[in-house]
Tab-separated table of C-alpha atoms in Angstrom:
chain	number	residue	atom	x	y	z
A	1	UNK	CA	61.942	34.398	47.805
A	2	UNK	CA	59.330	35.780	50.198
A	3	UNK	CA	56.643	33.121	49.742
A	4	UNK	CA	55.582	30.347	52.094
A	5	UNK	CA	58.371	27.827	52.487
A	6	UNK	CA	57.950	24.189	53.492
A	7	UNK	CA	60.540	21.568	54.359
A	8	UNK	CA	61.178	18.869	53.530
A	9	UNK	CA	59.432	18.710	50.176
A	10	UNK	CA	59.409	14.938	50.234
A	11	UNK	CA	59.657	12.459	53.091
A	12	UNK	CA	59.604	8.682	52.880
A	13	UNK	CA	59.378	6.865	56.176
A	14	UNK	CA	58.548	3.479	57.582
A	15	UNK	CA	55.353	2.877	59.465
A	16	UNK	CA	55.727	3.665	63.135
A	17	UNK	CA	58.377	6.336	62.702
A	18	UNK	CA	57.877	9.978	63.660
A	19	UNK	CA	58.127	12.777	61.102
A	20	UNK	CA	58.213	16.534	61.417
A	21	UNK	CA	57.431	19.148	58.796
A	22	UNK	CA	58.340	22.800	58.982
A	23	UNK	CA	56.561	25.801	57.523
A	24	UNK	CA	57.925	29.328	57.274
A	25	UNK	CA	55.064	31.697	56.438
A	26	UNK	CA	55.258	35.064	54.746
A	27	UNK	CA	56.917	37.192	57.394
A	28	UNK	CA	54.152	39.671	58.204
A	29	UNK	CA	51.327	37.117	58.111
A	30	UNK	CA	49.720	36.473	61.473
A	31	UNK	CA	47.678	33.436	60.457
A	32	UNK	CA	49.098	30.051	59.553
A	33	UNK	CA	47.155	26.996	58.406
A	34	UNK	CA	47.898	23.332	57.895
A	35	UNK	CA	45.986	21.260	55.372
A	36	UNK	CA	46.226	17.680	54.206
A	37	UNK	CA	45.587	16.710	50.609
A	38	UNK	CA	45.294	13.244	49.147
A	39	UNK	CA	45.484	12.464	45.456
A	40	UNK	CA	42.584	13.843	43.437
A	41	UNK	CA	41.000	15.576	46.421
A	42	UNK	CA	40.856	19.150	47.618
A	43	UNK	CA	42.814	20.165	50.727
A	44	UNK	CA	41.320	19.262	54.114
A	45	UNK	CA	41.732	21.598	57.065
A	46	UNK	CA	43.881	20.335	59.949
A	47	UNK	CA	44.604	23.307	62.200
A	48	UNK	CA	45.365	27.008	62.258
A	49	UNK	CA	47.238	29.527	64.330
A	50	UNK	CA	46.773	33.192	64.898
A	51	UNK	CA	50.200	34.373	65.939
A	52	UNK	CA	51.381	31.711	68.426
A	53	UNK	CA	47.906	30.609	69.520
A	54	UNK	CA	46.464	27.441	68.031
A	55	UNK	CA	42.835	28.450	67.631
A	56	UNK	CA	41.248	25.428	66.045
A	57	UNK	CA	41.967	21.797	65.308
A	58	UNK	CA	40.075	19.524	62.987
A	59	UNK	CA	38.815	16.136	64.079
A	60	UNK	CA	41.203	14.834	61.410
A	61	UNK	CA	44.032	15.822	63.737
A	62	UNK	CA	44.300	12.714	65.874
A	63	UNK	CA	46.393	12.608	69.033
A	64	UNK	CA	49.330	11.393	66.931
A	65	UNK	CA	49.441	14.821	65.277
A	66	UNK	CA	50.746	17.922	66.984
A	67	UNK	CA	51.429	21.376	65.642
A	68	UNK	CA	53.269	24.280	67.163
A	69	UNK	CA	54.032	27.835	66.237
A	70	UNK	CA	56.460	29.134	68.843
A	71	UNK	CA	56.863	32.911	68.844
A	72	UNK	CA	54.279	33.228	66.120
A	73	UNK	CA	56.767	32.725	63.307
A	74	UNK	CA	57.506	29.312	61.756
A	75	UNK	CA	55.371	26.291	62.524
A	76	UNK	CA	56.031	22.569	62.819
A	77	UNK	CA	53.665	19.680	62.254
A	78	UNK	CA	54.737	16.422	63.865
A	79	UNK	CA	53.192	13.042	63.173
A	80	UNK	CA	54.042	10.331	65.663
A	81	UNK	CA	53.861	6.594	64.984
A	82	UNK	CA	53.063	7.156	61.318
A	83	UNK	CA	50.532	4.933	59.576
A	84	UNK	CA	50.128	4.227	55.873
A	85	UNK	CA	46.940	6.292	55.903
A	86	UNK	CA	49.020	9.341	56.786
A	87	UNK	CA	50.519	9.318	53.294
A	88	UNK	CA	49.456	12.616	51.751
A	89	UNK	CA	50.607	16.078	50.803
A	90	UNK	CA	50.765	18.381	53.816
A	91	UNK	CA	50.163	21.971	52.798
A	92	UNK	CA	50.906	25.064	54.830
A	93	UNK	CA	49.322	28.419	54.072
A	94	UNK	CA	49.479	31.859	55.590
A	95	UNK	CA	47.392	35.001	55.508
A	96	UNK	CA	47.232	38.467	56.958
A	97	UNK	CA	43.907	38.628	58.722
A	98	UNK	CA	40.879	36.452	58.256
A	99	UNK	CA	39.304	35.008	55.156
A	100	UNK	CA	36.888	37.864	54.669
A	101	UNK	CA	39.784	40.049	53.643
A	102	UNK	CA	42.971	38.037	53.612
A	103	UNK	CA	44.451	36.365	50.602
A	104	UNK	CA	45.687	32.877	51.396
A	105	UNK	CA	49.136	31.901	50.164
A	106	UNK	CA	50.104	28.253	50.035
A	107	UNK	CA	53.513	26.675	50.232
A	108	UNK	CA	54.653	23.980	47.832
A	109	UNK	CA	53.730	21.249	50.261
A	110	UNK	CA	55.508	18.379	51.965
A	111	UNK	CA	54.714	15.008	50.471
A	112	UNK	CA	54.754	12.148	52.960
A	113	UNK	CA	54.971	8.507	51.927
A	114	UNK	CA	54.622	5.934	54.688
A	115	UNK	CA	55.834	2.467	53.704
B	1	UNK	CA	26.239	21.174	55.636
B	2	UNK	CA	28.651	23.441	53.756
B	3	UNK	CA	29.626	21.866	50.472
B	4	UNK	CA	31.382	22.831	47.261
B	5	UNK	CA	30.828	20.672	44.197
B	6	UNK	CA	32.884	21.039	41.042
B	7	UNK	CA	32.269	19.739	37.576
B	8	UNK	CA	33.517	18.146	35.516
B	9	UNK	CA	35.954	16.084	37.577
B	10	UNK	CA	38.311	15.988	34.645
B	11	UNK	CA	38.514	17.555	31.227
B	12	UNK	CA	40.728	17.163	28.171
B	13	UNK	CA	40.879	19.904	25.563
B	14	UNK	CA	43.108	20.815	22.652
B	15	UNK	CA	45.555	23.661	22.895
B	16	UNK	CA	43.994	26.937	21.815
B	17	UNK	CA	40.450	25.938	22.740
B	18	UNK	CA	38.335	27.553	25.444
B	19	UNK	CA	36.776	25.762	28.384
B	20	UNK	CA	34.525	26.474	31.353
B	21	UNK	CA	34.712	24.863	34.758
B	22	UNK	CA	31.751	24.890	37.134
B	23	UNK	CA	31.428	25.294	40.891
B	24	UNK	CA	28.210	24.989	42.900
B	25	UNK	CA	28.176	25.696	46.615
B	26	UNK	CA	25.837	25.486	49.562
B	27	UNK	CA	28.026	27.481	51.949
B	28	UNK	CA	26.231	29.973	54.176
B	29	UNK	CA	26.718	32.711	55.165
B	30	UNK	CA	28.814	33.419	52.129
B	31	UNK	CA	31.872	35.645	52.348
B	32	UNK	CA	33.880	35.141	49.185
B	33	UNK	CA	34.742	32.592	46.530
B	34	UNK	CA	38.211	31.823	45.285
B	35	UNK	CA	39.616	29.885	42.383
B	36	UNK	CA	43.031	28.288	42.733
B	37	UNK	CA	45.258	26.593	40.165
B	38	UNK	CA	47.312	23.669	41.420
B	39	UNK	CA	50.025	22.137	39.293
B	40	UNK	CA	50.788	18.483	40.000
B	41	UNK	CA	52.887	18.145	43.135
B	42	UNK	CA	52.784	21.879	43.891
B	43	UNK	CA	50.801	24.115	46.215
B	44	UNK	CA	47.654	25.920	45.037
B	45	UNK	CA	48.084	29.393	43.580
B	46	UNK	CA	45.294	31.961	43.730
B	47	UNK	CA	43.667	33.044	40.476
B	48	UNK	CA	40.746	35.177	41.668
B	49	UNK	CA	38.802	36.166	44.775
B	50	UNK	CA	35.209	37.302	44.376
B	51	UNK	CA	32.951	38.825	47.006
B	52	UNK	CA	29.182	38.781	47.113
B	53	UNK	CA	28.828	41.946	45.071
B	54	UNK	CA	31.154	40.925	42.239
B	55	UNK	CA	29.739	39.171	39.183
B	56	UNK	CA	32.885	38.731	37.164
B	57	UNK	CA	36.607	39.060	37.613
B	58	UNK	CA	39.409	38.452	35.147
B	59	UNK	CA	43.039	37.497	35.536
B	60	UNK	CA	44.636	37.336	32.114
B	61	UNK	CA	43.052	34.479	30.177
B	62	UNK	CA	41.085	33.382	33.252
B	63	UNK	CA	37.624	34.867	33.873
B	64	UNK	CA	35.565	33.918	36.896
B	65	UNK	CA	31.864	34.590	37.246
B	66	UNK	CA	29.717	34.460	40.343
B	67	UNK	CA	25.957	34.215	40.714
B	68	UNK	CA	25.301	34.554	44.436
B	69	UNK	CA	21.575	33.977	43.959
B	70	UNK	CA	21.988	30.540	42.419
B	71	UNK	CA	25.235	29.900	44.333
B	72	UNK	CA	27.153	29.076	41.215
B	73	UNK	CA	30.521	30.133	39.893
B	74	UNK	CA	32.389	29.367	36.725
B	75	UNK	CA	35.972	29.707	35.596
B	76	UNK	CA	36.432	30.321	31.892
B	77	UNK	CA	39.821	29.742	30.309
B	78	UNK	CA	40.373	31.375	26.956
B	79	UNK	CA	42.820	30.197	24.295
B	80	UNK	CA	44.175	27.398	26.455
B	81	UNK	CA	47.878	26.700	26.663
B	82	UNK	CA	49.755	23.538	27.591
B	83	UNK	CA	50.739	25.233	30.862
B	84	UNK	CA	47.071	25.451	31.836
B	85	UNK	CA	47.165	21.708	32.526
B	86	UNK	CA	46.497	21.556	36.268
B	87	UNK	CA	43.781	21.077	38.859
B	88	UNK	CA	41.473	24.014	39.434
B	89	UNK	CA	40.003	24.246	42.887
B	90	UNK	CA	36.983	26.306	43.926
B	91	UNK	CA	37.073	27.477	47.542
B	92	UNK	CA	34.282	29.239	49.421
B	93	UNK	CA	34.746	31.241	52.591
B	94	UNK	CA	32.129	31.456	55.346
B	95	UNK	CA	31.539	34.932	56.654
B	96	UNK	CA	33.278	35.791	59.887
B	97	UNK	CA	34.414	32.244	60.659
B	98	UNK	CA	38.035	31.970	61.673
B	99	UNK	CA	39.176	29.064	59.606
B	100	UNK	CA	36.189	28.178	57.568
B	101	UNK	CA	37.186	27.553	53.988
B	102	UNK	CA	35.289	24.875	52.143
B	103	UNK	CA	37.256	23.337	49.286
B	104	UNK	CA	35.857	21.679	46.226
B	105	UNK	CA	37.420	18.481	44.956
B	106	UNK	CA	38.853	20.254	41.928
B	107	UNK	CA	38.643	19.815	38.187
B	108	UNK	CA	41.681	18.232	36.571
B	109	UNK	CA	42.317	19.892	33.217
B	110	UNK	CA	44.615	18.461	30.614
B	111	UNK	CA	45.495	20.551	27.568
B	112	UNK	CA	46.848	18.525	24.672
B	113	UNK	CA	48.860	19.826	21.718
């Protein structure tokens, strides 16, 4: 399968623990995005990378959140000291080029439940 | 402020019937508008992308329309099937902005037998 891959698909953790999600984009895509989605809402932008450079971060991305994309390939999103409000679906997407031309492909998401 | 409003929030129809979902936006400058289908617990999947100059675009039983003057779009589903049950999300792109996609809250469609 050559689509966007996310792992793990589901994560249940206790408040205060750290969690890390991984995203493998479509191989030739230079842009990678992280979104957060809560039930019944549309996705909210968190951050995006062009190759290995993190070009923008949302205000939603508090200092407990960090994202990396070493070597411009896969990306990780780490949440430290998780809180119950972090419970959501974390979606990764990738594209070739910007939104004026590039189709955006989403992964299946990583659902986080913080107890 | 860039906003995308979708209506209705939820909709129930019988299998085989048609339906139309609405999307109004205030995004400027406009680049393109996308409709995504999202099954419960899955990632969104693209249905259509429409640029400023396109008025209508079809993808099988899905037909999207765009009126850039009134800043409205619709997604028409013909002869609905049970598998059409999902959330449909309207997404508008701002011209030449690196990350700027504005997502609507989605319309949750349920198709009943």
